[in-house]
Coordinates of C-alpha atoms in Angstrom, one line a residue:
X32 CA -7.8 -14.2 -25.3
X33 CA -8.1 -11.0 -23.2
X34 CA -7.0 -11.2 -19.6
X35 CA -8.6 -9.4 -16.7
X36 CA -6.4 -8.8 -13.7
X37 CA -8.2 -7.9 -10.5
X38 CA -5.9 -6.6 -7.8
X39 CA -6.6 -5.1 -4.3
X40 CA -4.5 -3.1 -1.9
X41 CA -5.1 -3.8 1.8
X42 CA -3.6 -1.3 4.2
X43 CA -4.3 0.3 7.5
X44 CA -1.7 2.6 9.1
X45 CA -0.7 2.6 12.8
X46 CA -2.2 6.0 13.8
X47 CA -0.3 8.2 16.2
X48 CA -2.1 9.5 19.3
X49 CA -2.2 13.3 20.0
X50 CA 1.3 13.8 21.2
X51 CA 2.1 17.3 22.6
X52 CA 5.3 19.1 23.2
X53 CA 5.1 18.5 26.9
X54 CA 5.0 14.7 26.3
X55 CA 8.5 14.7 24.9
X56 CA 11.0 13.0 27.2
X57 CA 8.2 11.6 29.3
X58 CA 5.8 9.5 27.2
X59 CA 7.2 6.9 24.9
X60 CA 3.9 5.3 23.9
X61 CA 3.1 6.8 20.5
X62 CA 0.1 4.9 19.1
X63 CA -3.6 5.7 19.5
X64 CA -4.7 2.2 20.5
X65 CA -8.3 3.0 20.8
X66 CA -8.6 4.6 17.3
X67 CA -6.5 1.8 15.7
X68 CA -8.7 -0.9 17.2
X69 CA -12.0 0.9 16.4
X70 CA -11.0 1.5 12.8
X71 CA -9.7 -2.0 12.1
X72 CA -12.8 -3.6 13.6
X73 CA -15.1 -1.2 11.7
X74 CA -13.4 -1.9 8.4
X75 CA -13.4 -5.6 9.2
X76 CA -17.2 -5.6 9.6
X77 CA -17.9 -3.4 6.6
X78 CA -15.3 -4.6 4.1
X79 CA -12.8 -7.3 4.9
X80 CA -15.1 -10.0 6.3
X81 CA -18.1 -9.7 3.9
X82 CA -15.9 -9.1 0.9
X83 CA -13.6 -12.0 1.7
X84 CA -16.6 -14.3 2.1
X85 CA -18.0 -13.1 -1.2
X86 CA -14.7 -13.7 -3.0
X87 CA -14.4 -17.2 -1.5
X88 CA -17.9 -18.0 -2.7
X89 CA -17.2 -16.7 -6.2
X90 CA -14.0 -18.7 -6.4
X91 CA -15.7 -21.9 -5.4
X92 CA -18.7 -21.3 -7.7
X93 CA -16.5 -20.5 -10.8
X94 CA -14.2 -23.5 -10.3
X95 CA -10.9 -22.0 -11.2
X96 CA -12.3 -19.4 -13.7
X97 CA -12.3 -16.5 -11.2
X98 CA -9.0 -15.3 -9.7
X99 CA -7.7 -12.1 -8.0
X100 CA -4.6 -10.8 -6.3
X101 CA -3.8 -8.8 -3.1
X102 CA -1.0 -6.9 -1.4
X103 CA -1.4 -6.6 2.4
X104 CA 0.9 -4.4 4.3
X105 CA 2.7 -5.5 7.5
X106 CA 1.0 -2.7 9.4
X107 CA -2.4 -4.1 8.4
X108 CA -1.5 -7.7 9.3
X109 CA -0.2 -6.6 12.7
X110 CA -3.5 -4.9 13.4
X111 CA -5.5 -7.9 12.2
X112 CA -3.5 -10.1 14.6
X113 CA -4.2 -7.7 17.5
X114 CA -7.8 -6.6 16.8
X115 CA -9.5 -8.8 14.2
X116 CA -7.8 -12.3 13.9
X117 CA -10.8 -13.6 12.1
X118 CA -10.0 -11.4 9.2
X119 CA -6.5 -12.9 8.9
X120 CA -8.2 -16.4 9.0
X121 CA -10.4 -15.3 6.1
X122 CA -7.5 -14.2 4.0
X123 CA -5.8 -17.5 4.7
X124 CA -8.9 -19.3 3.5
X125 CA -8.6 -17.4 0.2
X126 CA -4.9 -18.3 -0.1
X127 CA -5.8 -22.0 0.4
X128 CA -8.0 -21.9 -2.8
X129 CA -4.9 -21.5 -5.0
X130 CA -6.8 -18.9 -7.0
X131 CA -5.5 -15.9 -5.1
X132 CA -2.0 -14.4 -5.3
X133 CA -0.3 -12.3 -2.6
X134 CA 2.2 -9.7 -3.7
X135 CA 5.3 -8.3 -2.0
X136 CA 5.6 -4.6 -1.1
X137 CA 7.3 -2.6 1.6
X138 CA 6.4 -3.9 5.1
X139 CA 5.3 -0.6 6.5
X140 CA 3.8 0.9 3.3
X141 CA 6.7 3.3 3.3
X142 CA 8.5 5.7 0.9
X143 CA 11.8 3.9 1.4
X144 CA 12.2 3.4 -2.4
X145 CA 12.6 7.2 -2.6
X146 CA 15.1 7.5 0.2
X147 CA 17.3 4.5 0.8
X148 CA 18.0 1.4 -1.3
X149 CA 19.3 -0.4 1.7
X150 CA 16.1 0.2 3.7
X151 CA 13.9 -0.5 0.7
X152 CA 15.5 -3.9 0.3
X153 CA 15.2 -4.7 4.0
X154 CA 11.5 -3.7 4.2
X155 CA 10.7 -5.8 1.1
X156 CA 12.5 -8.8 2.6
X157 CA 10.6 -8.4 5.9
X158 CA 7.3 -8.2 4.0
X159 CA 8.0 -11.2 1.8
X160 CA 8.9 -13.3 4.9
X161 CA 5.6 -12.2 6.5
X162 CA 3.6 -13.2 3.4
X163 CA 5.4 -16.6 3.3
X164 CA 4.6 -17.2 7.0
X165 CA 0.9 -16.1 6.8
X166 CA -0.1 -17.4 3.4
X167 CA 2.4 -20.2 2.7
X168 CA 4.0 -18.9 -0.5
X169 CA 6.9 -16.6 -1.3
X170 CA 5.7 -13.7 -3.5
X171 CA 7.2 -13.4 -7.0
X172 CA 5.4 -10.2 -8.1
X173 CA 5.8 -6.8 -6.5
X174 CA 3.7 -3.7 -5.9
X175 CA 5.4 -0.7 -4.4
X176 CA 3.6 1.7 -2.0
X177 CA 0.9 3.6 -3.8
X178 CA 2.2 2.2 -7.1
X179 CA 5.3 4.4 -6.8
X180 CA 7.4 3.5 -9.8
X181 CA 10.3 4.7 -12.0
X182 CA 12.9 3.0 -14.2
X183 CA 15.3 3.0 -11.2
X184 CA 12.8 1.6 -8.7
X185 CA 11.9 -1.1 -11.2
X186 CA 15.6 -2.1 -11.6
X187 CA 15.9 -2.4 -7.8
X188 CA 12.9 -4.6 -7.7
X189 CA 14.2 -6.8 -10.5
X190 CA 17.6 -7.1 -8.6
X191 CA 15.6 -8.5 -5.7
X192 CA 14.4 -11.3 -7.9
X193 CA 10.9 -10.2 -8.7
X194 CA 9.5 -10.9 -12.2
X195 CA 6.6 -8.5 -12.3
X196 CA 5.8 -5.1 -11.0
X197 CA 2.6 -3.0 -10.9
X198 CA 2.5 0.7 -12.0
X199 CA 0.0 3.4 -12.9
X200 CA -1.1 3.7 -16.5
X201 CA -0.4 7.5 -16.4
X202 CA -1.0 9.5 -19.5
X203 CA 2.1 11.6 -19.1
X204 CA 4.3 8.4 -19.2
X205 CA 2.3 6.4 -21.7
X206 CA 1.6 9.1 -24.2
X207 CA -0.3 7.5 -27.1
X208 CA 0.3 4.0 -25.8
X209 CA -2.4 1.9 -24.1
X210 CA -2.2 0.5 -20.5
X211 CA -3.9 -2.6 -21.8
X212 CA -0.6 -4.3 -22.8
X213 CA 2.4 -5.7 -21.0
X214 CA 5.6 -3.7 -21.0
X215 CA 9.1 -4.2 -19.7
X216 CA 11.3 -2.0 -17.4
X217 CA 13.7 0.3 -19.3
X218 CA 16.8 -0.7 -17.3
X219 CA 16.1 -4.4 -17.0
X220 CA 14.0 -5.9 -19.7
X221 CA 13.4 -9.1 -17.7
X222 CA 11.0 -7.2 -15.4
X223 CA 7.5 -7.1 -16.7
X224 CA 5.3 -4.1 -16.0
X225 CA 1.5 -4.3 -15.6
X226 CA -0.2 -0.9 -15.9
X227 CA -3.4 0.1 -14.1
X228 CA -6.3 1.0 -16.4
X229 CA -7.2 3.9 -14.2
X230 CA -10.5 4.8 -16.0
X231 CA -12.1 1.5 -15.5
X232 CA -10.6 1.0 -12.0
X233 CA -11.8 4.4 -10.9
X234 CA -15.3 3.8 -12.3
X235 CA -15.6 1.2 -9.5
X236 CA -13.5 2.9 -6.8
X237 CA -14.7 6.5 -7.1
X238 CA -17.7 6.9 -9.5
X239 CA -19.8 3.8 -8.6
X240 CA -22.2 5.6 -6.2
X241 CA -22.0 9.1 -7.9
X242 CA -25.6 9.8 -9.0
X243 CA -24.4 12.7 -11.1
X244 CA -22.2 10.4 -13.2
X245 CA -23.6 10.0 -16.7
X246 CA -23.1 6.2 -16.5
X247 CA -24.9 5.8 -13.2
X248 CA -26.1 3.3 -12.2
X249 CA -23.2 1.0 -13.1
X250 CA -24.2 -2.6 -13.6
X251 CA -22.0 -5.7 -13.9
X252 CA -23.2 -6.3 -17.5
X253 CA -22.4 -2.7 -18.5
X254 CA -19.0 -2.8 -17.0
X255 CA -18.2 -6.2 -18.6
X256 CA -19.1 -4.7 -22.0
X257 CA -16.6 -1.9 -21.4
X258 CA -13.9 -4.5 -20.6
X259 CA -14.8 -6.5 -23.7
X260 CA -14.6 -3.3 -25.7
X261 CA -11.1 -2.4 -24.6
X262 CA -8.6 -2.8 -27.5
X263 CA -5.7 -4.6 -25.9
X264 CA -4.5 -7.9 -24.4
X265 CA -4.9 -7.2 -20.6
X266 CA -7.3 -5.1 -18.5
X267 CA -5.7 -4.3 -15.1
X268 CA -8.2 -3.3 -12.5
X269 CA -6.3 -2.1 -9.4
X270 CA -7.9 -0.5 -6.4
X271 CA -8.1 -0.2 -2.6
X272 CA -9.8 -3.1 -1.1
X273 CA -11.7 -0.7 1.2
X274 CA -13.6 0.4 -1.9
X275 CA -16.0 -2.4 -1.0
X276 CA -18.2 -1.5 2.0
X277 CA -16.0 1.3 3.3
X278 CA -15.6 3.9 0.6
X279 CA -18.6 2.6 -1.3
X280 CA -21.0 1.6 1.4
X281 CA -23.0 -1.6 1.2
X282 CA -26.2 0.3 0.5
X283 CA -24.8 1.6 -2.8
X284 CA -25.1 -2.0 -4.2
X285 CA -21.3 -2.4 -4.5
X286 CA -21.4 -6.0 -3.1
X287 CA -24.2 -7.0 -5.5
X288 CA -22.2 -5.5 -8.4
X289 CA -19.2 -7.6 -7.4
X290 CA -21.3 -10.7 -6.9
X291 CA -22.5 -10.4 -10.5
X292 CA -19.2 -9.3 -12.1
X293 CA -17.4 -12.6 -12.7
X294 CA -20.4 -14.2 -14.5
X295 CA -20.9 -11.0 -16.6
X296 CA -17.2 -10.9 -17.6
X297 CA -16.9 -14.6 -18.3
X298 CA -19.9 -14.5 -20.5
X299 CA -17.9 -12.3 -22.9
X300 CA -16.1 -14.3 -25.6
X301 CA -12.4 -14.9 -25.1
X302 CA -12.1 -13.1 -21.8
X303 CA -10.7 -14.6 -18.6
X304 CA -9.5 -13.7 -15.1
X305 CA -5.9 -14.2 -14.0
X306 CA -3.6 -13.4 -11.1
X307 CA -0.9 -10.8 -11.4
X308 CA 1.8 -13.3 -12.2
X309 CA -0.4 -15.2 -14.6
X310 CA -1.3 -12.0 -16.4
X311 CA 2.3 -11.1 -16.8
X312 CA 2.9 -14.4 -18.5
X313 CA -0.3 -14.3 -20.6
X314 CA 1.3 -12.5 -23.6
X315 CA 4.6 -11.1 -24.8
X316 CA 5.6 -7.5 -23.9
X317 CA 4.9 -5.0 -26.7
X318 CA 7.6 -2.6 -25.7
X319 CA 9.7 -0.8 -23.1
X320 CA 8.1 1.6 -20.6
X321 CA 10.4 4.6 -20.2
X322 CA 9.7 6.3 -16.8
X323 CA 12.8 8.3 -15.8
X324 CA 10.8 10.3 -13.2
X325 CA 8.8 8.9 -10.3
X326 CA 5.1 8.4 -10.7
X327 CA 2.3 6.9 -8.6
X328 CA -1.5 6.4 -8.7
X329 CA -2.2 9.4 -6.5
X330 CA -4.1 12.5 -7.5
X331 CA -4.4 14.1 -11.0
X332 CA -0.6 14.6 -11.3
X333 CA 0.2 10.9 -10.7
X334 CA 3.4 11.9 -8.9
X335 CA 4.7 11.8 -5.3
X336 CA 3.7 15.3 -4.3
X337 CA 0.9 13.8 -2.2
X338 CA 3.6 12.8 0.3
X339 CA 6.7 15.0 -0.5
X340 CA 5.2 18.0 -2.1
X341 CA 5.7 20.7 0.5
X342 CA 8.2 22.0 3.1
X343 CA 6.5 20.3 6.0
X344 CA 6.6 16.9 4.4
X345 CA 10.2 17.2 3.2
X346 CA 11.4 18.4 6.6
X347 CA 9.7 15.5 8.4
X348 CA 11.0 13.0 5.8
X349 CA 14.5 14.3 6.0
X350 CA 14.6 14.2 9.8
X351 CA 13.2 10.7 9.9
X352 CA 15.8 9.3 7.5
X353 CA 18.6 11.2 9.3
X354 CA 18.0 8.7 12.1
X355 CA 18.4 5.7 9.9
X356 CA 22.1 4.9 10.7
X357 CA 21.5 5.3 14.4
X358 CA 18.6 2.9 14.4
X359 CA 20.5 0.3 12.4
X360 CA 23.5 0.5 14.6
X361 CA 21.5 0.0 17.8
X362 CA 20.0 -3.3 16.6
X363 CA 17.1 -3.1 19.1
X364 CA 13.7 -4.7 18.1
X365 CA 11.7 -2.1 20.0
X366 CA 13.4 0.8 18.2
X367 CA 13.2 -1.1 14.9
X368 CA 9.4 -1.5 15.4
X369 CA 8.9 2.3 16.0
X370 CA 11.2 3.1 13.1
X371 CA 9.0 0.9 10.8
X372 CA 5.7 2.5 11.7
X373 CA 7.1 6.0 11.6
X374 CA 8.0 5.4 8.0
X375 CA 4.4 4.7 6.9
X376 CA 3.5 7.0 4.0
X377 CA 0.2 8.0 5.6
X378 CA 2.0 10.2 8.1
X379 CA 3.3 12.4 5.2
X380 CA 0.0 12.2 3.3
X381 CA -1.7 13.9 6.3
X382 CA 0.7 16.8 5.9
X383 CA -0.4 17.5 2.3
X384 CA -1.5 21.0 1.4
X385 CA -3.0 20.1 -2.0
X386 CA -6.3 21.8 -1.5
X387 CA -7.2 22.3 -5.2
X388 CA -8.5 19.4 -7.4
X389 CA -7.5 16.8 -4.9
X390 CA -8.5 18.5 -1.6
X391 CA -11.6 16.4 -0.9
X392 CA -9.6 13.1 -1.2
X393 CA -6.9 14.4 1.1
X394 CA -9.3 15.7 3.7
X395 CA -11.3 12.4 3.7
X396 CA -8.3 10.4 4.8
X397 CA -6.9 13.0 7.2
X398 CA -7.6 12.6 11.0
X399 CA -6.0 15.9 11.8
X400 CA -7.6 19.4 11.7
X401 CA -4.9 20.7 9.4
X402 CA -1.7 19.7 7.7
X403 CA 0.2 21.7 10.2
X404 CA -1.3 19.8 13.1
X405 CA -0.2 16.6 11.4
X406 CA 3.3 17.9 11.0
X407 CA 3.6 19.1 14.6
X408 CA 2.2 15.9 16.0
X409 CA 4.6 13.8 13.9
X410 CA 7.6 15.9 14.7
X411 CA 6.9 15.8 18.5
X412 CA 6.8 12.0 18.3
X413 CA 10.0 11.9 16.2
X414 CA 11.7 14.2 18.7
X415 CA 11.0 11.9 21.6
X416 CA 12.1 8.9 19.5
X417 CA 15.4 10.7 18.8
X418 CA 16.0 11.4 22.4
X419 CA 15.3 7.8 23.4
X420 CA 17.5 6.6 20.6
X421 CA 20.5 8.6 21.8
X422 CA 19.9 7.4 25.4
X423 CA 19.8 3.8 24.3
X424 CA 23.0 4.3 22.2
X425 CA 24.8 5.8 25.1
X426 CA 23.6 3.1 27.5
X427 CA 24.8 0.4 25.0
X428 CA 28.2 2.2 24.7
X429 CA 28.5 2.4 28.5
X430 CA 27.6 -1.2 28.9
X431 CA 30.3 -2.3 26.4
X432 CA 32.9 -0.1 28.2
X433 CA 32.1 -1.8 31.5
X434 CA 32.3 -5.2 30.0
X435 CA 35.6 -4.4 28.5
X436 CA 37.0 -3.1 31.8
X437 CA 36.0 -6.5 33.4
X438 CA 38.0 -8.5 30.9
X439 CA 41.3 -9.9 32.4
X440 CA 44.5 -8.2 31.3
X441 CA 46.6 -10.6 29.2

């Protein structure tokens, strides 16, 4: 029996407003409320609501034979609550079917796993609590930001109690091996690793509407035959949820393709759909995945240079995490909130200077005119945040001193 695992990432970053040098010390509201609202409501109309309705219909029609999995970042859920609560209701409706699994990840879609084990663990706990509150179940499978993975990261995830982790089926890691099998983490064999079949995943996510592609147009029947032809035990199709209706517009036929896909796949002999956790248990691991260096699902290199590949990104990242201890010591919810959304990986992605093979992808997702503009804007916000952090720490220290002076002398 071959298992098809369909997984979607749902993420929307809190976008910063244009914050100039002269705002520092005066303006402490950092977010672009208008843009955040507009984008969330647009993506809700074009992707989340119609796609959730379609998935709910497919689940009900196939009576337990069709399943899928999601990870939804805390930043996305916060924006749904604020700007599109009906979207959150539609995700809850999917959860209630029992055919949809929600995975854990970092709350703010951060790069914490590359910087601080303590902060990584805290963010994962915060996210897991949010998933439990919103969808009624504690997650048992994990998906790190942008499929960032290494042996060490997998070990940390296993120590947190997770049984399964997702990763990229990168050629430079797999070598001759196939992503269509289950593997285990090299440092903790109890953690099962599911690898993305990036060719089939990208056929939907990136090539679906490309009229220059030699397989255009892609039909559900053709795609199902490719799945059936894969030599392996699992076929992991991992992609951004915004693929449906946002990156691939409705007029490309992407919704019609998805509507026909379950029936086409289930018509193949000995092929079934399963959630991430079910897939991990569907067969025994065939071996250990050795990944001593960090990989991701981004760009041709499948590494982390999309976020930490130049001096701008590394300087901003270093300055951000230099404030970690001060934020933790303050124990203030307002500062914790800003700390969380400033960690979101998108801020560093906007600073990328990879304008070769991956330039089009980076420019598509970048709201700034240049990488340098993204860097300056982020650093201006971070500078104001640092000033306010110091002021709050001094005020707290002064308050404690006054309280101590009021204490009666024994």
